[in-house]
Short mmCIF file of N, CA and C in Angstrom, two decimals:
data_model
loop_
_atom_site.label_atom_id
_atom_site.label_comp_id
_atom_site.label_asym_id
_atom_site.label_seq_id
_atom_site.Cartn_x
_atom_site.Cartn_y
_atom_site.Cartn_z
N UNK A 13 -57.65 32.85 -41.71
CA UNK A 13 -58.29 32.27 -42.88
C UNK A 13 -58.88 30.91 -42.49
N UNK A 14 -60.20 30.70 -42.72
CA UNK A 14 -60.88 29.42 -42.77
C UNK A 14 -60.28 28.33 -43.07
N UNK A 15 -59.90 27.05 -43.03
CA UNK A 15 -59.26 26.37 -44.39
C UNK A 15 -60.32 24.80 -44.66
N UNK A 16 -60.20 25.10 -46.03
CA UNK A 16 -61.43 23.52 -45.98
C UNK A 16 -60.98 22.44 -46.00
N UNK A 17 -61.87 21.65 -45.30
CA UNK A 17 -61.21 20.51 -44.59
C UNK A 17 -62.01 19.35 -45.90
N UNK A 18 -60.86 18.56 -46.07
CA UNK A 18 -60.53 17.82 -47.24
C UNK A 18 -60.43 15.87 -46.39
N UNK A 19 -61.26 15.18 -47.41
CA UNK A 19 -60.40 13.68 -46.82
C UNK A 19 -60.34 13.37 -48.25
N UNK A 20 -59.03 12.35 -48.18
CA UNK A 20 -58.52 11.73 -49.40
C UNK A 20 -58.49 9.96 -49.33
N UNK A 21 -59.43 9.48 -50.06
CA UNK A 21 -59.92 7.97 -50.18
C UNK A 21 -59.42 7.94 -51.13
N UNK A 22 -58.22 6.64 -51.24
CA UNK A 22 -58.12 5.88 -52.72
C UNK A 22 -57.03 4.58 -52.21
N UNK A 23 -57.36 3.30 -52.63
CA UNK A 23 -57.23 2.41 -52.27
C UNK A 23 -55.05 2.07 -52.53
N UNK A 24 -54.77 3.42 -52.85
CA UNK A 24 -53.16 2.91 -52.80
C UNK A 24 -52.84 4.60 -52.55
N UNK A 25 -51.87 3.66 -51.48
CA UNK A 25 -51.48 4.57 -50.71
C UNK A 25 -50.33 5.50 -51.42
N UNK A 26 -49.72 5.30 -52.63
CA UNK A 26 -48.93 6.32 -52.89
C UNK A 26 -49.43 7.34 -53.85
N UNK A 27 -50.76 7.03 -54.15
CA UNK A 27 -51.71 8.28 -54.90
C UNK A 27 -52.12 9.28 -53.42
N UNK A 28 -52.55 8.35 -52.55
CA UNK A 28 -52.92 9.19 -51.34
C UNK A 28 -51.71 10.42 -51.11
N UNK A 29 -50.59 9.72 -50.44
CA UNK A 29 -49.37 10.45 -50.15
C UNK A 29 -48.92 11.44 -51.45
N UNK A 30 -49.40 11.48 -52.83
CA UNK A 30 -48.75 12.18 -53.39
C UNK A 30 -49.75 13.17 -53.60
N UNK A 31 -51.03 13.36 -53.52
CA UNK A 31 -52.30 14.11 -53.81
C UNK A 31 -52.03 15.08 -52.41
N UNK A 32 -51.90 13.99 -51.80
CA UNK A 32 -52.13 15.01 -49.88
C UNK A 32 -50.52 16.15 -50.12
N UNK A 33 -49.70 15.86 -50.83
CA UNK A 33 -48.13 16.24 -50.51
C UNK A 33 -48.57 17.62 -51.95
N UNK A 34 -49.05 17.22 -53.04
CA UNK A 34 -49.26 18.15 -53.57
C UNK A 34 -50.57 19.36 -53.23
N UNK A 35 -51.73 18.74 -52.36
CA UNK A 35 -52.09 19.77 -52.20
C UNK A 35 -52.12 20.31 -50.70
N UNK A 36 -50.98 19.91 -50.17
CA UNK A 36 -50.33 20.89 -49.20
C UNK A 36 -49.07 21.23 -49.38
N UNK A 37 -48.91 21.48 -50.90
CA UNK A 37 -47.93 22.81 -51.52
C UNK A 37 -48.34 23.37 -52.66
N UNK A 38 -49.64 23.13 -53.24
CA UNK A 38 -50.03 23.91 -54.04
C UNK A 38 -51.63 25.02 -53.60
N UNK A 39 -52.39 24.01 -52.37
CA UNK A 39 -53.14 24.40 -51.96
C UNK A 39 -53.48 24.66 -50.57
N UNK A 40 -52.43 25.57 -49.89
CA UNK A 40 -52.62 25.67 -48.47
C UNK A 40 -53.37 25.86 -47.85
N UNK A 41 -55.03 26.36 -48.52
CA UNK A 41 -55.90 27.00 -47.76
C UNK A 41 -56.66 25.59 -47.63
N UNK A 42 -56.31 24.15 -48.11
CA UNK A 42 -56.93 22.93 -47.83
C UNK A 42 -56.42 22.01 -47.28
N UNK A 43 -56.49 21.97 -45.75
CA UNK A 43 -56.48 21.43 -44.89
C UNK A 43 -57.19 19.20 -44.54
N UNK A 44 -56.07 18.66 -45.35
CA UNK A 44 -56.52 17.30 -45.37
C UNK A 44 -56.64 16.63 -43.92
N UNK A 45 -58.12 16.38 -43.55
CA UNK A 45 -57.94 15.92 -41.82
C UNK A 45 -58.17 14.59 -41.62
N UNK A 46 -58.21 13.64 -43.01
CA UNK A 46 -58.36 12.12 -43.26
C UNK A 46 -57.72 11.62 -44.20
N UNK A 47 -57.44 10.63 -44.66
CA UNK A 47 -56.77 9.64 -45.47
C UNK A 47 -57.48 8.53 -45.11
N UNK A 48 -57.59 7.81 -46.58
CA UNK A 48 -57.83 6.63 -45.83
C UNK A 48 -58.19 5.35 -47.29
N UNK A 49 -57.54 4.21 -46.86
CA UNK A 49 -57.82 3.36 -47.69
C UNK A 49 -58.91 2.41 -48.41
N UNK A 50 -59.48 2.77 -47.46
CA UNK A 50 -60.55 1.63 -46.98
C UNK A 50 -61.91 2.42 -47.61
N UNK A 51 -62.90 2.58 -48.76
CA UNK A 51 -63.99 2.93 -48.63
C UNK A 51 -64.86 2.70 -47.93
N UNK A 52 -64.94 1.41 -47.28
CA UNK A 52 -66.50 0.95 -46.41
C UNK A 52 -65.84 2.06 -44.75
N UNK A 53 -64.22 2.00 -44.55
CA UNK A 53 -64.10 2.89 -43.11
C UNK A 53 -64.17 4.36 -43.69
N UNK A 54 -63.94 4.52 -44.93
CA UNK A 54 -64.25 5.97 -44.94
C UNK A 54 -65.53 6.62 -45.14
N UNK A 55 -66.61 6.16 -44.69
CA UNK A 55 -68.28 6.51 -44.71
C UNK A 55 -68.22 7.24 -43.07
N UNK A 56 -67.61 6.10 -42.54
CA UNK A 56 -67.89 6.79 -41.17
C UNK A 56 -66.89 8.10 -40.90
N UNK A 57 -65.48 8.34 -41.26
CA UNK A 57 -65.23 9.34 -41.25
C UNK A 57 -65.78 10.39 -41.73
N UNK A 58 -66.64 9.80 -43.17
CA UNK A 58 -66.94 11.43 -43.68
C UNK A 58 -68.19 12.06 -43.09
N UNK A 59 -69.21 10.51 -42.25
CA UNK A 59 -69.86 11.50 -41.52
C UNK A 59 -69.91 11.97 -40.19
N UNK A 60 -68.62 10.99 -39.56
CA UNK A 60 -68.19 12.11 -38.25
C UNK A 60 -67.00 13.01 -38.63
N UNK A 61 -66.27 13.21 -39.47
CA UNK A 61 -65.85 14.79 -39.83
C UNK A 61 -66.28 15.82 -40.67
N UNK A 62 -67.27 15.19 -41.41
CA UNK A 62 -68.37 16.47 -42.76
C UNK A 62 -67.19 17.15 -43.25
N UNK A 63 -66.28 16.56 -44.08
CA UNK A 63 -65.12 17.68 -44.66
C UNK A 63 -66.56 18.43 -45.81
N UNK A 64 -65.23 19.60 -46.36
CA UNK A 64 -65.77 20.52 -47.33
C UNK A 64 -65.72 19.34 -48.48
N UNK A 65 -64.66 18.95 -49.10
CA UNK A 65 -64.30 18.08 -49.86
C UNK A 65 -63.92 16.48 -49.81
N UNK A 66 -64.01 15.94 -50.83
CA UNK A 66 -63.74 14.38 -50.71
C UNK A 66 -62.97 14.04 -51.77
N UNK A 67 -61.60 13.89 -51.99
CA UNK A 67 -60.69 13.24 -53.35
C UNK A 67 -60.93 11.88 -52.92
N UNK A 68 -61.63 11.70 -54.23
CA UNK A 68 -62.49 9.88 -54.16
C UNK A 68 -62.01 9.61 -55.30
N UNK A 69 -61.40 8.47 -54.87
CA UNK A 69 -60.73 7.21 -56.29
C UNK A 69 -62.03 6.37 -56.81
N UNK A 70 -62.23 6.42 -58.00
CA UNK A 70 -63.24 5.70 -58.70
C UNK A 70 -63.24 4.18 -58.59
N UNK A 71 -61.88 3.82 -59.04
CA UNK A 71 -61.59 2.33 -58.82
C UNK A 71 -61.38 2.04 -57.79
N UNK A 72 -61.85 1.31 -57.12
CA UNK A 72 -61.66 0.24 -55.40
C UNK A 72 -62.20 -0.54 -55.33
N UNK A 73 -61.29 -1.76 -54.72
CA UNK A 73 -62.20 -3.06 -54.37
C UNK A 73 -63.35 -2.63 -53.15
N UNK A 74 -64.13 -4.12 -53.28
CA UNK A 74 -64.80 -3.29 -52.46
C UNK A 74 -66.55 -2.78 -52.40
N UNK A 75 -65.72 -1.37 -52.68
CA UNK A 75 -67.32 -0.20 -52.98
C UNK A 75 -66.59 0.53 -53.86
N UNK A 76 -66.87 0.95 -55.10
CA UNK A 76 -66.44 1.89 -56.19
C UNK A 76 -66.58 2.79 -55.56
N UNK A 77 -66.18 4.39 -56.34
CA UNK A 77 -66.53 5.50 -55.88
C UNK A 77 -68.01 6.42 -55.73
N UNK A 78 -68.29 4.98 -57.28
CA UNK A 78 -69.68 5.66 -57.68
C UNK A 78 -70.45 4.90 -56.17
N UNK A 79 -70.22 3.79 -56.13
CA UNK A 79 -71.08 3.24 -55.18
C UNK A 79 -70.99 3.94 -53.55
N UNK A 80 -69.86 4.40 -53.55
CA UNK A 80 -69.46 5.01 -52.50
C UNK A 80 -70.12 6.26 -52.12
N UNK A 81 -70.43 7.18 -53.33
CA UNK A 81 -71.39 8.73 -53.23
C UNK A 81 -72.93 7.90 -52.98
N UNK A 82 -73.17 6.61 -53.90
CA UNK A 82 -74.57 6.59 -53.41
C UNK A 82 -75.28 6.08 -51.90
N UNK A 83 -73.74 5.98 -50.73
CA UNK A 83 -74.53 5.82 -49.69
C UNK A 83 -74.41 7.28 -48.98
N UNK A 84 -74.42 7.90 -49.81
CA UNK A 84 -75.08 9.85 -49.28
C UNK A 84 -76.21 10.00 -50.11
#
């Protein structure tokens, strides 16, 4: 089975750890291959790994989320 590859951005880490923990026991076929706190470092992950998906936190210092989709 394929599995889609997922990164999870949100500026506190125990939403991260609990999103990544629930959906690798509710959703096994999604494979999380990033984490990460930081919106301005997670641009470059998402375009040297191209996941299927992105769990993006709206609120972050920083770059919002919205601001964050508009540098795609």
């Amino acid at each position: 089975m394929t599995k889609i590859k997922a990164i999870i951005i949100d500026d506190e880490e125990l939403n991260i750890s609990t999103l990544d923990q629930t959906l690798s026991h509710y959703c096994p076929e999604i494979l999380v291959v990033a984490r990460c706190q930081n919106p301005i470092e997670a641009i470059a992950l998402v375009h040297d790994l191209k996941p299927d998906i992105v769990f993006l936190d709206i609120s972050m210092p920083e770059l919002n989320g919205v601001e964050f989709l508009n540098e795609f």
